[in-house]
């Protein structure tokens, strides 16, 4: 499932009011760190499905020569949508999907974020809460 003309805003219970670059002390990057790097390096390159699979490949350190088999295995399982991503839940990054379904991250404390929230015809959805 991909989003089109949709803006995922930060969760109601987000712990931040300014965008924070995900970082951890782990040796291996977290999924949020991988997603952030992919979106920062290549804004509007990925659809939700493309981004999630590419992040999976990098997060799990799957070699490129195993991409086809990894994709087949990946597609057998259901996956949460980007509303469940830590980027809009915990780190203050909105996710804007344009008319082609391509995504870019937008800092909650930016002018662009406020413009998108007020855009006529743009579907606004909230990231999932961390707590119920």
GROMACS .gro file of C-alpha atoms in nm:
model
  132
    1UNK     CA    1   0.000   0.000   0.000
    2UNK     CA    2   0.136   0.337  -0.097
    3UNK     CA    3   0.015   0.683   0.002
    4UNK     CA    4  -0.067   0.956  -0.250
    5UNK     CA    5  -0.123   1.327  -0.177
    6UNK     CA    6  -0.095   1.250   0.192
    7UNK     CA    7   0.094   1.407   0.481
    8UNK     CA    8   0.164   1.194   0.788
    9UNK     CA    9   0.202   1.438   1.076
   10UNK     CA   10   0.379   1.358   1.401
   11UNK     CA   11   0.199   1.153   1.664
   12UNK     CA   12  -0.010   1.326   1.931
   13UNK     CA   13   0.217   1.177   2.199
   14UNK     CA   14   0.544   1.256   2.024
   15UNK     CA   15   0.814   1.329   2.284
   16UNK     CA   16   0.963   1.609   2.069
   17UNK     CA   17   0.842   1.939   1.927
   18UNK     CA   18   1.150   1.986   1.707
   19UNK     CA   19   1.280   1.735   1.456
   20UNK     CA   20   1.563   1.520   1.585
   21UNK     CA   21   1.801   1.316   1.373
   22UNK     CA   22   1.769   0.954   1.490
   23UNK     CA   23   2.084   0.819   1.647
   24UNK     CA   24   2.175   0.538   1.880
   25UNK     CA   25   2.482   0.403   2.047
   26UNK     CA   26   2.434   0.067   1.883
   27UNK     CA   27   2.695  -0.066   1.647
   28UNK     CA   28   2.423  -0.148   1.393
   29UNK     CA   29   2.194   0.142   1.286
   30UNK     CA   30   1.830   0.131   1.393
   31UNK     CA   31   1.552   0.110   1.136
   32UNK     CA   32   1.469   0.476   1.204
   33UNK     CA   33   1.831   0.573   1.131
   34UNK     CA   34   1.824   0.379   0.804
   35UNK     CA   35   1.491   0.532   0.698
   36UNK     CA   36   1.615   0.880   0.783
   37UNK     CA   37   1.937   0.838   0.584
   38UNK     CA   38   1.751   0.703   0.280
   39UNK     CA   39   1.503   0.991   0.286
   40UNK     CA   40   1.766   1.259   0.347
   41UNK     CA   41   1.995   1.126   0.073
   42UNK     CA   42   1.714   1.073  -0.179
   43UNK     CA   43   1.404   1.287  -0.117
   44UNK     CA   44   1.109   1.195  -0.339
   45UNK     CA   45   1.287   0.888  -0.477
   46UNK     CA   46   1.088   0.624  -0.289
   47UNK     CA   47   0.728   0.516  -0.254
   48UNK     CA   48   0.634   0.376   0.086
   49UNK     CA   49   0.678   0.018  -0.038
   50UNK     CA   50   1.015   0.092  -0.201
   51UNK     CA   51   1.143   0.275   0.104
   52UNK     CA   52   1.038   0.005   0.345
   53UNK     CA   53   1.199  -0.272   0.140
   54UNK     CA   54   1.522  -0.077   0.085
   55UNK     CA   55   1.537   0.003   0.458
   56UNK     CA   56   1.482  -0.367   0.532
   57UNK     CA   57   1.767  -0.463   0.297
   58UNK     CA   58   2.008  -0.220   0.461
   59UNK     CA   59   1.893  -0.276   0.818
   60UNK     CA   60   1.936  -0.654   0.784
   61UNK     CA   61   2.259  -0.618   0.580
   62UNK     CA   62   2.121  -0.831   0.298
   63UNK     CA   63   2.366  -0.842   0.006
   64UNK     CA   64   2.251  -0.700  -0.327
   65UNK     CA   65   2.286  -1.037  -0.501
   66UNK     CA   66   2.012  -1.171  -0.272
   67UNK     CA   67   1.771  -0.884  -0.346
   68UNK     CA   68   1.529  -1.087  -0.560
   69UNK     CA   69   1.491  -1.371  -0.310
   70UNK     CA   70   1.479  -1.125  -0.019
   71UNK     CA   71   1.197  -0.936  -0.197
   72UNK     CA   72   0.999  -1.256  -0.244
   73UNK     CA   73   1.034  -1.340   0.126
   74UNK     CA   74   0.959  -0.982   0.231
   75UNK     CA   75   0.639  -0.970   0.024
   76UNK     CA   76   0.505  -1.287   0.190
   77UNK     CA   77   0.456  -1.099   0.517
   78UNK     CA   78   0.240  -0.799   0.599
   79UNK     CA   79   0.415  -0.481   0.712
   80UNK     CA   80   0.304  -0.179   0.911
   81UNK     CA   81   0.255   0.141   0.715
   82UNK     CA   82   0.474   0.449   0.762
   83UNK     CA   83   0.234   0.583   1.024
   84UNK     CA   84   0.406   0.333   1.256
   85UNK     CA   85   0.757   0.455   1.169
   86UNK     CA   86   0.961   0.603   1.453
   87UNK     CA   87   1.031   0.911   1.236
   88UNK     CA   88   0.684   1.067   1.287
   89UNK     CA   89   0.619   0.888   1.618
   90UNK     CA   90   0.932   0.977   1.814
   91UNK     CA   91   1.165   1.200   1.614
   92UNK     CA   92   0.947   1.487   1.487
   93UNK     CA   93   0.953   1.417   1.113
   94UNK     CA   94   0.641   1.442   0.901
   95UNK     CA   95   0.620   1.226   0.590
   96UNK     CA   96   0.485   1.394   0.277
   97UNK     CA   97   0.375   1.171  -0.012
   98UNK     CA   98   0.321   1.358  -0.338
   99UNK     CA   99   0.080   1.274  -0.620
  100UNK     CA  100   0.317   1.006  -0.751
  101UNK     CA  101   0.346   0.847  -0.407
  102UNK     CA  102   0.705   0.963  -0.357
  103UNK     CA  103   0.797   1.050   0.001
  104UNK     CA  104   1.004   1.319   0.164
  105UNK     CA  105   1.064   1.396   0.530
  106UNK     CA  106   0.965   1.733   0.669
  107UNK     CA  107   1.076   1.866   1.008
  108UNK     CA  108   0.786   1.947   1.242
  109UNK     CA  109   0.950   2.280   1.329
  110UNK     CA  110   0.980   2.396   0.967
  111UNK     CA  111   0.782   2.641   0.758
  112UNK     CA  112   0.724   2.363   0.502
  113UNK     CA  113   0.554   2.145   0.765
  114UNK     CA  114   0.310   2.425   0.850
  115UNK     CA  115   0.243   2.491   0.481
  116UNK     CA  116   0.167   2.126   0.416
  117UNK     CA  117  -0.071   2.104   0.714
  118UNK     CA  118  -0.268   2.392   0.562
  119UNK     CA  119  -0.268   2.263   0.203
  120UNK     CA  120  -0.616   2.234   0.053
  121UNK     CA  121  -0.690   1.885  -0.080
  122UNK     CA  122  -0.395   1.719   0.094
  123UNK     CA  123  -0.498   1.426   0.313
  124UNK     CA  124  -0.360   1.473   0.665
  125UNK     CA  125  -0.316   1.164   0.884
  126UNK     CA  126  -0.153   1.134   1.223
  127UNK     CA  127   0.128   0.895   1.301
  128UNK     CA  128   0.027   0.618   1.536
  129UNK     CA  129   0.052   0.688   1.905
  130UNK     CA  130   0.326   0.516   2.100
  131UNK     CA  131   0.090   0.462   2.394
  132UNK     CA  132  -0.278   0.381   2.398
   0.00000   0.00000   0.00000
